[in-house]
Short mmCIF file of C-alpha atoms in Angstrom, two decimals:
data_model
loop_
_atom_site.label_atom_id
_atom_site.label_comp_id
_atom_site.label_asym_id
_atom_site.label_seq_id
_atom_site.Cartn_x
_atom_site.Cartn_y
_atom_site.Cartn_z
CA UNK A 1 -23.68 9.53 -2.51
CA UNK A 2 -25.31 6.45 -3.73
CA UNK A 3 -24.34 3.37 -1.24
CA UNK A 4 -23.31 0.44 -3.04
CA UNK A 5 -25.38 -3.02 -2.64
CA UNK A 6 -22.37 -4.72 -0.45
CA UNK A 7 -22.54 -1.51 1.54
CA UNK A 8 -26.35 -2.07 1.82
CA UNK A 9 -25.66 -5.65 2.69
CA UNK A 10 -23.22 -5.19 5.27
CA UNK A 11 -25.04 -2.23 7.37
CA UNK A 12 -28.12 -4.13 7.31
CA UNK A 13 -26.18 -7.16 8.81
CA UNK A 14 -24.32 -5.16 11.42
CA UNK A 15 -27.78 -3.93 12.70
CA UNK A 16 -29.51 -7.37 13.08
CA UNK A 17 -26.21 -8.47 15.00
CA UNK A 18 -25.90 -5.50 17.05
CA UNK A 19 -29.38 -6.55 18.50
CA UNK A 20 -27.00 -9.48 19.72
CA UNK A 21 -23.39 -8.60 20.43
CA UNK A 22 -21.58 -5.07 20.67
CA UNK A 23 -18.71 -5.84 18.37
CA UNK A 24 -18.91 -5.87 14.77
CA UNK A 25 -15.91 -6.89 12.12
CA UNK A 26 -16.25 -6.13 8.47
CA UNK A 27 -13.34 -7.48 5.89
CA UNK A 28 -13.73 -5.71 2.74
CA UNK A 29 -10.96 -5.39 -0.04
CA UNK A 30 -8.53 -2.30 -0.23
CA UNK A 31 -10.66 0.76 -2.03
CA UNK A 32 -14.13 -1.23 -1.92
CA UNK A 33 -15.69 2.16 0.44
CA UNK A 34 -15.30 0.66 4.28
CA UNK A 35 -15.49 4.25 5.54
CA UNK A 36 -19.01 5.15 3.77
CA UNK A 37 -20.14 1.69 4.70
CA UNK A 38 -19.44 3.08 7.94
CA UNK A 39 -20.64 6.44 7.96
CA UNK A 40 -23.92 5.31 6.79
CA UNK A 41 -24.19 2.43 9.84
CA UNK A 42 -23.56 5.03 12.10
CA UNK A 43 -26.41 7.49 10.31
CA UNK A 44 -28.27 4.53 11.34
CA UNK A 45 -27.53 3.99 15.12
CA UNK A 46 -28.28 7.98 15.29
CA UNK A 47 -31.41 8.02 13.88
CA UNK A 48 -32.60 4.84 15.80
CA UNK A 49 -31.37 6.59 19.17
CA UNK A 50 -28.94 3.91 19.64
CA UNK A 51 -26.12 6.00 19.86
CA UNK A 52 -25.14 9.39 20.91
CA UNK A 53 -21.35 10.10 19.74
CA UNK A 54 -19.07 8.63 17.22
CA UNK A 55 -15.56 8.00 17.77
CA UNK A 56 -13.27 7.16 14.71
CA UNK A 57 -9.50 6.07 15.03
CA UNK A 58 -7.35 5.32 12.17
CA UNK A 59 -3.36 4.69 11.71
CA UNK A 60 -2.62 8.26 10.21
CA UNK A 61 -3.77 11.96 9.64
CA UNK A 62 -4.50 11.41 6.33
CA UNK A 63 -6.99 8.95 6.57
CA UNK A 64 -8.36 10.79 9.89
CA UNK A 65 -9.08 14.18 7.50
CA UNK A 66 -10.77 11.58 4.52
CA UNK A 67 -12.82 10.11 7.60
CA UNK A 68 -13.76 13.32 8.93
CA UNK A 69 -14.90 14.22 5.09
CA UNK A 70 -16.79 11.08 4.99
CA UNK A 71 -18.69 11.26 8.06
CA UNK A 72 -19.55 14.90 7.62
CA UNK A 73 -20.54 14.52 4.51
CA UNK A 74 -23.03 11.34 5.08
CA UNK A 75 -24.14 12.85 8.60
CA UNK A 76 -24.95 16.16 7.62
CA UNK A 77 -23.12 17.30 10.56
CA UNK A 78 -19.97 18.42 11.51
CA UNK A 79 -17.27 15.91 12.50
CA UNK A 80 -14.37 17.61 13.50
CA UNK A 81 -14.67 16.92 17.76
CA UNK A 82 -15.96 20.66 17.95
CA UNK A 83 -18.68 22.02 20.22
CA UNK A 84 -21.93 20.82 18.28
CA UNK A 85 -20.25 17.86 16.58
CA UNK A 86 -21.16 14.60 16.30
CA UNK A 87 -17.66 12.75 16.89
CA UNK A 88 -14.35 13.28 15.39
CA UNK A 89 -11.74 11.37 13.59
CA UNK A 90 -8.26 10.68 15.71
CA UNK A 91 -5.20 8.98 14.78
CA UNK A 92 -3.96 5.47 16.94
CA UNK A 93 -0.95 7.97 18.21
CA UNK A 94 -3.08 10.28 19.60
CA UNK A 95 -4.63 7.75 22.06
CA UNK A 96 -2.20 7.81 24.38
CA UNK A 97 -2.54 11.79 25.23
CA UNK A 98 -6.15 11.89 25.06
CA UNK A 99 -7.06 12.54 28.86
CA UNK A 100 -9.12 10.70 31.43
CA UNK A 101 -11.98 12.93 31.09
CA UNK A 102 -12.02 12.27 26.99
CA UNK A 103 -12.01 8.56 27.93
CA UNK A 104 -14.95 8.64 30.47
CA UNK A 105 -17.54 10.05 27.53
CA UNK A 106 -17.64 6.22 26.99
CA UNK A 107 -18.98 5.69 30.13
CA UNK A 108 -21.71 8.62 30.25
CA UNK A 109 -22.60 8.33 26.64
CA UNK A 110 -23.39 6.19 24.06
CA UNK A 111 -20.71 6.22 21.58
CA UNK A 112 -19.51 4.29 18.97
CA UNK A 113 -16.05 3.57 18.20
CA UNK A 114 -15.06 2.67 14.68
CA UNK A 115 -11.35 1.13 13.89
CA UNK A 116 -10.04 1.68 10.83
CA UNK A 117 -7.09 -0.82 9.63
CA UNK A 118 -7.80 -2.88 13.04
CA UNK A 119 -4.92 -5.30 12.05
CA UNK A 120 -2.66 -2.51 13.61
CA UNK A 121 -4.00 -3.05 17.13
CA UNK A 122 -1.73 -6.50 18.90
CA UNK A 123 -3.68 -8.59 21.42
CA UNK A 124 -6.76 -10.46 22.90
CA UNK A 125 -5.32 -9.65 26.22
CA UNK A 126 -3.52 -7.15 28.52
CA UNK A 127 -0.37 -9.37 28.42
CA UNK A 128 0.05 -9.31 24.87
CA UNK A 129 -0.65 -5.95 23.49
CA UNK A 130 0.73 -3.47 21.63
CA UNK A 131 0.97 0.13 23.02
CA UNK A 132 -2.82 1.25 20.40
CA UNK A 133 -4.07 -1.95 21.47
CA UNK A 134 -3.56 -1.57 24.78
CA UNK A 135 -5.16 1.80 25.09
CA UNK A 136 -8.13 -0.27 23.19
CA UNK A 137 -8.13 -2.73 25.69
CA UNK A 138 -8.27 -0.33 28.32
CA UNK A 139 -10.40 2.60 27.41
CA UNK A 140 -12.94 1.03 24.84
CA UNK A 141 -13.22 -2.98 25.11
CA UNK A 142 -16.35 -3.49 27.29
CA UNK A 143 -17.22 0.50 27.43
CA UNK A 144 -18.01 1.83 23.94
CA UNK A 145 -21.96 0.79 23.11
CA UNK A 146 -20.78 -0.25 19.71
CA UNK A 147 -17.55 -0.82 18.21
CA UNK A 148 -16.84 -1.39 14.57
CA UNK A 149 -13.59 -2.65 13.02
CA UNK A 150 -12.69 -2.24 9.57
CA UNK A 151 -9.56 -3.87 7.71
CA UNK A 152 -8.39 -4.98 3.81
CA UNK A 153 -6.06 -7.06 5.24
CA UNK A 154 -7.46 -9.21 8.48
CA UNK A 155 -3.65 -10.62 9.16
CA UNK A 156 -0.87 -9.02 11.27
CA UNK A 157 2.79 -9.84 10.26
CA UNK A 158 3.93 -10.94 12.96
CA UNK A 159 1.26 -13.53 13.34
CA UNK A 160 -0.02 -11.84 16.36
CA UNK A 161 -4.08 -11.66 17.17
CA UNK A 162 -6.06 -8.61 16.50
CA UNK A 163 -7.09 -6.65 19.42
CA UNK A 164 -11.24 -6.92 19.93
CA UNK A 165 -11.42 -9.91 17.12
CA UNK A 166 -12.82 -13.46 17.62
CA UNK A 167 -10.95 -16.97 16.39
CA UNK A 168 -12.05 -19.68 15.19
CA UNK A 169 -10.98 -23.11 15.75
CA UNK A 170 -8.86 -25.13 15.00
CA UNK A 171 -6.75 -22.72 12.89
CA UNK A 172 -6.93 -19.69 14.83
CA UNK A 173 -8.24 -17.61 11.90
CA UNK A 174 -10.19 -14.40 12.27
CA UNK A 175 -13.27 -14.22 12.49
CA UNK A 176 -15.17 -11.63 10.26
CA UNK A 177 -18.86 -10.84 10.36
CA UNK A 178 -19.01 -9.49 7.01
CA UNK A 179 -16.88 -10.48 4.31
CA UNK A 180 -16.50 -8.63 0.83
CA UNK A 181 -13.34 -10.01 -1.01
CA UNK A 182 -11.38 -8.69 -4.53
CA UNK A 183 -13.40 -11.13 -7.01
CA UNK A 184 -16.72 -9.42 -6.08
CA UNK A 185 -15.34 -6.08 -5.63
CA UNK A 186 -14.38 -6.62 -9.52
CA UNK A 187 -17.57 -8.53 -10.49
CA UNK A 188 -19.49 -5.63 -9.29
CA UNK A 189 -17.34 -2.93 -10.98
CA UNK A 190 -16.05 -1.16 -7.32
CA UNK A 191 -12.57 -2.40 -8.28
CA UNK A 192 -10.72 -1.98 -10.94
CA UNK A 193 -9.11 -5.68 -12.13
CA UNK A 194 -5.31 -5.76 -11.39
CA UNK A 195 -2.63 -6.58 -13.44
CA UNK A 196 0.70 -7.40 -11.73
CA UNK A 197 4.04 -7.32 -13.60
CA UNK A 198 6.59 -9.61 -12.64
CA UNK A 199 10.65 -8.43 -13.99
CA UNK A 200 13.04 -10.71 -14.12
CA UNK A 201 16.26 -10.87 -16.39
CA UNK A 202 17.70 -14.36 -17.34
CA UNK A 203 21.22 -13.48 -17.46
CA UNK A 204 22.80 -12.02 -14.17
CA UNK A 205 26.95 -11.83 -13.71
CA UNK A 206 28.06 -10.87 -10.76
CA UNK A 207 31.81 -10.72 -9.62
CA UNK A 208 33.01 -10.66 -6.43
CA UNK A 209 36.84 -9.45 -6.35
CA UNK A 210 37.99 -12.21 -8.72
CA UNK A 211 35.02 -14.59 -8.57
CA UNK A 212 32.23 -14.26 -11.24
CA UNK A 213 29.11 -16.02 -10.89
CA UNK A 214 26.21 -16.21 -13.26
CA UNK A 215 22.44 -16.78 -12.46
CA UNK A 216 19.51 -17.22 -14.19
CA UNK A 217 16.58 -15.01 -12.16
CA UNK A 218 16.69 -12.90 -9.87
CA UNK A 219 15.49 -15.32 -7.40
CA UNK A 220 18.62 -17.37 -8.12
CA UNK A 221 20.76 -14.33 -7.69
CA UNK A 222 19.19 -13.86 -4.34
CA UNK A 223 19.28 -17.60 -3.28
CA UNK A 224 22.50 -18.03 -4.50
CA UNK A 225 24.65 -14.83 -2.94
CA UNK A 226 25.06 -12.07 -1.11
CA UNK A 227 23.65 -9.48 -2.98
CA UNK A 228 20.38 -8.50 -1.31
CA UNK A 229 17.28 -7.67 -2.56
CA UNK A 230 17.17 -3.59 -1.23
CA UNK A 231 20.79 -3.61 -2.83
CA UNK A 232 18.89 -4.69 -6.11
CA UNK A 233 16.42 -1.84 -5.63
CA UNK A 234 18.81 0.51 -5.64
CA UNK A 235 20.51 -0.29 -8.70
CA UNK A 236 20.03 2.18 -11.42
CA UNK A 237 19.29 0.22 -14.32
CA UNK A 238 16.75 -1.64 -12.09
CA UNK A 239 14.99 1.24 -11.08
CA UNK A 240 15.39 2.83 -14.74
CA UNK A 241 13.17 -0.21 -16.01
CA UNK A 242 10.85 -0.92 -13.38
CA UNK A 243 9.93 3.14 -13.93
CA UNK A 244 10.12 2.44 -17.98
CA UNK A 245 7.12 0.23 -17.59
CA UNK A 246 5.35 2.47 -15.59
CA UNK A 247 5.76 5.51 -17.64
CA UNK A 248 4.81 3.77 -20.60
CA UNK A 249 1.34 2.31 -18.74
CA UNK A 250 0.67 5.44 -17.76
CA UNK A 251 1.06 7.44 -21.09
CA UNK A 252 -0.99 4.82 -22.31
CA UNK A 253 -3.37 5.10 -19.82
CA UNK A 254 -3.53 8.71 -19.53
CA UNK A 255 -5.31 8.32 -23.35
CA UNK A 256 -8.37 7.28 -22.20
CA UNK A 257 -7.85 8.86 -18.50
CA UNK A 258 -6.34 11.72 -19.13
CA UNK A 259 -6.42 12.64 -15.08
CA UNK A 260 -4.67 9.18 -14.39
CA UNK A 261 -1.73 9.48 -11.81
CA UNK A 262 1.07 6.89 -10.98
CA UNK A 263 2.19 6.04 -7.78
CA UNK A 264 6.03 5.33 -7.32
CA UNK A 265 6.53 3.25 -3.51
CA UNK A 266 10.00 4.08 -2.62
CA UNK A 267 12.30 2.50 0.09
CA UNK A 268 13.57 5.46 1.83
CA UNK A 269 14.11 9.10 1.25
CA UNK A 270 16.93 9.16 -0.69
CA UNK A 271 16.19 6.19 -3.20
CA UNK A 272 12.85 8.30 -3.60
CA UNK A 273 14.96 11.51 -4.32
CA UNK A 274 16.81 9.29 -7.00
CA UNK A 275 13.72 7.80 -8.58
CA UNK A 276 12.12 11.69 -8.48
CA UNK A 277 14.98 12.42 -10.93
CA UNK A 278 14.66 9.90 -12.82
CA UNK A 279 11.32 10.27 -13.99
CA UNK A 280 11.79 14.00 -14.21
CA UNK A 281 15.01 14.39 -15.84
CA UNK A 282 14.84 11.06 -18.26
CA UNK A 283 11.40 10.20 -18.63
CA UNK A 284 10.69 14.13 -18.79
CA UNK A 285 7.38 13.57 -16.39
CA UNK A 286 5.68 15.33 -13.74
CA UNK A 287 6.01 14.57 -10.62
CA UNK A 288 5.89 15.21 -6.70
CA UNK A 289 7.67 13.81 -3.89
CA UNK A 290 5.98 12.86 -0.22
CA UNK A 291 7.71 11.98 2.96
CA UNK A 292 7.05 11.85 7.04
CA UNK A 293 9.95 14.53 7.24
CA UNK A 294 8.20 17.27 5.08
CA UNK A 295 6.38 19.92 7.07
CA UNK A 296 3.10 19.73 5.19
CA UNK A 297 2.70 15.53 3.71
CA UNK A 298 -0.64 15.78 4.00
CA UNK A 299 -1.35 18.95 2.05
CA UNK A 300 0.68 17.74 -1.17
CA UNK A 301 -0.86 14.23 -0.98
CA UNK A 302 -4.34 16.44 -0.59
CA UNK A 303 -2.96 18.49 -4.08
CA UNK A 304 -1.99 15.95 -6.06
CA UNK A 305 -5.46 13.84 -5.00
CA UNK A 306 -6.84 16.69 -7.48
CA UNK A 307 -4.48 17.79 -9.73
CA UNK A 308 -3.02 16.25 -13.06
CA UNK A 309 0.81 15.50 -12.08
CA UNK A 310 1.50 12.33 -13.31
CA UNK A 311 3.28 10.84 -10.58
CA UNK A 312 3.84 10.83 -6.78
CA UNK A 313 6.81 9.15 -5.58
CA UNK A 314 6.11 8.53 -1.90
CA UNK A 315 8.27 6.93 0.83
CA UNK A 316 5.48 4.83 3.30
CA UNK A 317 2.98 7.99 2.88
CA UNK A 318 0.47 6.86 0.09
CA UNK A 319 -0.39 3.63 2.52
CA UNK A 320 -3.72 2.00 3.69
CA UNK A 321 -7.32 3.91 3.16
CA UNK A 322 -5.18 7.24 1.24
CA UNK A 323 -7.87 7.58 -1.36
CA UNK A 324 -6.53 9.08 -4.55
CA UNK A 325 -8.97 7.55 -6.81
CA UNK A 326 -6.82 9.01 -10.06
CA UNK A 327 -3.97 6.28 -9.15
CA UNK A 328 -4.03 3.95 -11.35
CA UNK A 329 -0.55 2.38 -12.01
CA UNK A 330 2.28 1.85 -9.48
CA UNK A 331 6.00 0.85 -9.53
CA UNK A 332 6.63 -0.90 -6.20
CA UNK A 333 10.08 -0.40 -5.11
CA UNK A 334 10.06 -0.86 -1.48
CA UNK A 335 11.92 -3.48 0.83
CA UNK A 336 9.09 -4.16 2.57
CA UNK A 337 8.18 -7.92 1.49
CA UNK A 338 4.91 -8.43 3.59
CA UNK A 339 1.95 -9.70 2.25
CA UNK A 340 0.14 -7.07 4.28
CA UNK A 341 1.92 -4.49 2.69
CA UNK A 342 1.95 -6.19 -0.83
CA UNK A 343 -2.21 -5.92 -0.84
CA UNK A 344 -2.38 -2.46 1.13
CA UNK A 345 0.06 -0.85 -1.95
CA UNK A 346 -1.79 -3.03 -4.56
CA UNK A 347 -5.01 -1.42 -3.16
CA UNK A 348 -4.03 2.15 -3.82
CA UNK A 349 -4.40 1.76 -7.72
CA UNK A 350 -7.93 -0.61 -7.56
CA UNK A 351 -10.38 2.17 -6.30
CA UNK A 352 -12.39 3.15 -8.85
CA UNK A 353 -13.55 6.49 -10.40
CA UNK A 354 -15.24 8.01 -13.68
CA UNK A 355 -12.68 7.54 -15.76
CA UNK A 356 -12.75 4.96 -18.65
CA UNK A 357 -9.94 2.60 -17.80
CA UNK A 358 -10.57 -0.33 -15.26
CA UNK A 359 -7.65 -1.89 -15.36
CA UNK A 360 -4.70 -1.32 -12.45
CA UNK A 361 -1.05 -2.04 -12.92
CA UNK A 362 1.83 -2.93 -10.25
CA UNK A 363 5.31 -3.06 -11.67
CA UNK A 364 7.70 -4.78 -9.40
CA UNK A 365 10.50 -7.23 -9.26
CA UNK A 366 10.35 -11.03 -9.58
CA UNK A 367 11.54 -11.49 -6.33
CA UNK A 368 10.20 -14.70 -4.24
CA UNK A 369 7.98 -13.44 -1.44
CA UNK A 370 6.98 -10.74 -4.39
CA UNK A 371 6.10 -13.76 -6.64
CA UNK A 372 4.07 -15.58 -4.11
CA UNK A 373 1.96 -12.70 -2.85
CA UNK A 374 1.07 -12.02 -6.89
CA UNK A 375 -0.48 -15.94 -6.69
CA UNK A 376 -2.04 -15.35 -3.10
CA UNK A 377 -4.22 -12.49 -4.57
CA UNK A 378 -4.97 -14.87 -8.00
CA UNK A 379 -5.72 -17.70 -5.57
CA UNK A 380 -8.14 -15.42 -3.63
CA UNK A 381 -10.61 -16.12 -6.85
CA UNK A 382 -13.32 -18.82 -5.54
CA UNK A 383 -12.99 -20.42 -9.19
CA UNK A 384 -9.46 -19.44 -9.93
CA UNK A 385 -7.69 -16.77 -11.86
CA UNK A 386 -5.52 -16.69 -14.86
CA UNK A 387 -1.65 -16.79 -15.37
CA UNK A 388 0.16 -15.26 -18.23
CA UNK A 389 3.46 -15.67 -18.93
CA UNK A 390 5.19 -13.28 -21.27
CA UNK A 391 8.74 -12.15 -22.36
CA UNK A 392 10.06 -9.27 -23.30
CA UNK A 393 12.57 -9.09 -26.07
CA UNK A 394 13.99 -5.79 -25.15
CA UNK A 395 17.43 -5.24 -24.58
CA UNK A 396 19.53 -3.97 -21.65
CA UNK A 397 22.90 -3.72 -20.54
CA UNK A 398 23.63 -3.03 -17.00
CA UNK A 399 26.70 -2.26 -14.24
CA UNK A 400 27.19 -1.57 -10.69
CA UNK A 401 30.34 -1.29 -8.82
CA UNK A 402 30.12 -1.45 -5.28
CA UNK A 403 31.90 -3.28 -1.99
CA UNK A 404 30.88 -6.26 -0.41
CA UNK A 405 29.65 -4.14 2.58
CA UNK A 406 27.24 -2.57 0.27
CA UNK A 407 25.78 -6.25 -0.96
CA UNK A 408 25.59 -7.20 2.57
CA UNK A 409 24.46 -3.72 4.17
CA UNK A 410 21.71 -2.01 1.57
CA UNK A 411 21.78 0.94 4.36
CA UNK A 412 24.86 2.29 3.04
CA UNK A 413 23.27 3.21 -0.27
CA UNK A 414 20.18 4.69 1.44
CA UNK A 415 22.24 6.87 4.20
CA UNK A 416 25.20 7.71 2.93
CA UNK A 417 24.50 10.05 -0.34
CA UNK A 418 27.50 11.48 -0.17
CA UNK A 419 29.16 7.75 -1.58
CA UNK A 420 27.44 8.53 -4.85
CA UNK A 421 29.35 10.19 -7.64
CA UNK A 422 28.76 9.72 -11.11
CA UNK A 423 31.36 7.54 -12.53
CA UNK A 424 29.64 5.96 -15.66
CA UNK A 425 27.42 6.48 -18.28
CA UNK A 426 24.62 4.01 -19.15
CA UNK A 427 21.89 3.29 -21.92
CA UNK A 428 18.83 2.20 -21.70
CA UNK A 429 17.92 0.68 -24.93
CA UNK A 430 13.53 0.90 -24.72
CA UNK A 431 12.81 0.08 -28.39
CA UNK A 432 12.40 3.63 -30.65
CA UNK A 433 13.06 5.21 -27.83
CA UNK A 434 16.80 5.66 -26.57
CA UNK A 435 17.19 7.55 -22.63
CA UNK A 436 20.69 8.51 -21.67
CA UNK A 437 21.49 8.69 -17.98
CA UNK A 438 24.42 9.17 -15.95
CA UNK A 439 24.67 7.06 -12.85
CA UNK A 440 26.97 6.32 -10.30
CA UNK A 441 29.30 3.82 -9.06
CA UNK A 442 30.86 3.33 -5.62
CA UNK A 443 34.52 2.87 -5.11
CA UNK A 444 35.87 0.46 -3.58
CA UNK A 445 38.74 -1.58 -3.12
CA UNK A 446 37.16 -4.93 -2.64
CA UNK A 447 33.87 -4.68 -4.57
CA UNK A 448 31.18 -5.77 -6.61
CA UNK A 449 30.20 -6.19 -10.01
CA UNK A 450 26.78 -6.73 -11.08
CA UNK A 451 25.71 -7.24 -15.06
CA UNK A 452 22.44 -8.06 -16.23
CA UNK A 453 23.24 -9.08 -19.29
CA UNK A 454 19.98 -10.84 -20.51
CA UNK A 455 16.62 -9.64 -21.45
CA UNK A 456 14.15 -8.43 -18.75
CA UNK A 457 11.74 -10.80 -18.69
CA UNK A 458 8.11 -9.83 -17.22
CA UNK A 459 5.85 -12.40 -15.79
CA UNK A 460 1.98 -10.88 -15.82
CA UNK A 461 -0.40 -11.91 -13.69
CA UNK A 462 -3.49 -11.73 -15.34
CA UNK A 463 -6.49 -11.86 -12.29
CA UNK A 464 -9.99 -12.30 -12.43
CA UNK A 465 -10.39 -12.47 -16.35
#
């Protein structure tokens, strides 16, 4: 495989500075190629005789198997931690059962340790660690000849430092050795430019026993009650028109890609069970369902990497470095309103394949953290993107019923099924097209009512052109 030129650029970096220092950090955007980068670097520590072993660790097994692929692949070896092997590719669980015999190879050989997604390992220091980045700490700080950390996203969310990474002064900000951001990723065609889709609706009632209150975004509705944002996911007309958008993007995608998937972020198993109906039973779409609790995840995520199903509706499985180049829209309905998790989602529809389209689309709500994380990435530009605002005049007319404890308390809708009858029919109005569903209502004595009366509004951010 052909390495690209910021590939190039950053192994031949790494190798002047490991004549200087043993630790290496490279920041390069979600689906940019970290891993070959990586591969190759360490194809050139073996044939220099610089190293004899390489030891990769990422946050999950399926990143560990696309590693192993990678590294095999590029090394013309195996790399599966097998007798003849050059190294293996372990998960940050499996640290803390490796034994003490595994660990002392770092002390009789020369091995390099790679760390994929580094931002998941807490601390500078045994008193602040996490359990990974204590076992980092411990077993590989000062012992490994080289070590290498990759990440998309250099940041923690709880603000915490990065086990093995240098700060500068006076902000405390990492320090990367090689830096390859979004705007060249896209300026070099290794990215496909992203598109991010802002809903909104201008005309919310909601009505709490005999109160009624009306608000004009959904920021405002947030702000200004209640009603919480995960409750908002979970609303079927919501999720009926998020997944709209994304259907039609992908149908219109799929004409010049015709292998083009869609990737559907749920917020827990049984809001991805709902939206699995929903694009199966109204939207008349293919589709697949992933989850931690499924015997084989990997081996479905490894199916639909290669097959034509439209969509995979996943609930925190299709995460950081899951390459399934095919993705190229995404409704994100999750709860989860970190900017870490904001660009590591966004990243799963930017990596780039033969296809014709190079344009990536995120559908998700206008909420405020939501909002601001769509400006960070535009802001990311080093001359400035492009904001485009634009409305759309479709119709809809929407209901929920539920009580106050369900406003206050999204659990209830995610862990308690059961609630959930159908009670009400509702239409979706999407131009020609007209999509009867039956939802369901909760009852309740003291309850909610929730209209969106207005139009859905969608705010596009157009990046980098």
């Amino acid at each position: 495989m052909k390495l690209r030129k910021w590939q190039i650029d950053c192994v031949q970096h790494a190798l002047q500075l490991y004549n200087e220092q043993q630790h290496f950090m490279c920041l390069a955007t979600p689906a940019a190629g970290k891993t070959l980068m990586a591969a190759e670097l360490s194809r050139c520590l073996l044939k220099s005789n610089k190293i004899d072993f390489i030891l990769c660790f990422s946050p999950s097994a399926e990143v560990s198997n696309s590693i192993r692929a990678t590294f095999s692949k590029r090394l013309g070896n195996e790399f599966n931690g097998m007798m003849g092997s050059i190294g293996n590719a372990l998960t940050y669980q499996s640290m803390a059962s490796l034994s003490p015999s595994f660990w002392r190879l770092l002390s009789s050989h020369r091995v390099m340790v790679i760390m994929d997604e580094v931002h998941h390992l807490k601390g500078h220091e045994f008193a602040t660690p996490n359990a990974w980045g204590e076992e980092v700490l411990t077993h590989i700080q000062n012992k490994a000849a080289y070590t290498l950390a990759l990440s998309g996203t250099p940041w923690r969310s709880d603000k915490a430092p990065i086990v093995l990474s240098k700060f500068t002064e006076p902000d405390n900000t990492i320090h990367c050795d090689f830096v390859y951001g979004l705007h060249n990723a896209i300026e070099d065609g290794v990215c496909r430019t992203p598109r991010i889709t802002l809903v909104d609706n201008d005309n919310i009632h909601l009505t709490e026993d005999i109160e009624s209150h009306t608000f004009n975004s959904i920021s405002a509705l947030l702000d200004g009650s209640s009603f919480n944002y995960s409750a908002l996911l979970h609303h079927p007309e919501v999720m009926l028109y998020l997944l709209s958008l994304g259907v039609n993007k992908l149908t219109e995608t799929r004409a010049l890609s015709p292998n083009a998937g869609g990737l559907v972020v749920a917020t827990s198993i049984q809001h991805a069970l709902r939206l699995y109906d929903m694009l199966v039973n109204d939207f008349g779409q293919s589709a697949c369902l992933v989850n931690s609790q499924m015997k084989h995840p990997s081996s479905i995520i490894e199916h639909f990497r290669f097959n034509d199903t439209q969509w995979i509706v996943s609930v925190g499985m299709i995460a950081e470095g899951t390459d399934i180049p095919r993705l190229q829209v995404c409704c994100h309905l999750s709860r989860i309103k970190t900017e870490m998790h904001y660009r590591q989602v966004l990243g799963r529809v930017l990596r780039v394949d033969d296809s014709r389209n190079k344009v990536a689309w995120l559908f998700t709500l206008a909420e405020p953290s939501l909002i601001q994380f769509a400006y960070n990435v535009d802001t990311d530009l080093p001359d400035g993107g492009s904001v485009v605002f634009e409305q759309n005049t479709q119709s809809i007319d929407l209901s929920i019923s539920s009580g106050s404890q369900h406003a206050n308390n999204p659990q209830n809708y995610e862990d308690k099924p059961e609630s959930f009858h159908v009670a009400n029919e509702v239409i979706l109005k999407l131009g020609p097209r007209e999509l009867q569903s039956k939802h369901c209502c909760v009852e309740e004595e003291a309850n909610y009512n929730l209209a969106m009366l207005g139009d859905f509004k969608q705010q596009i951010v157009r990046l980098f052109g």
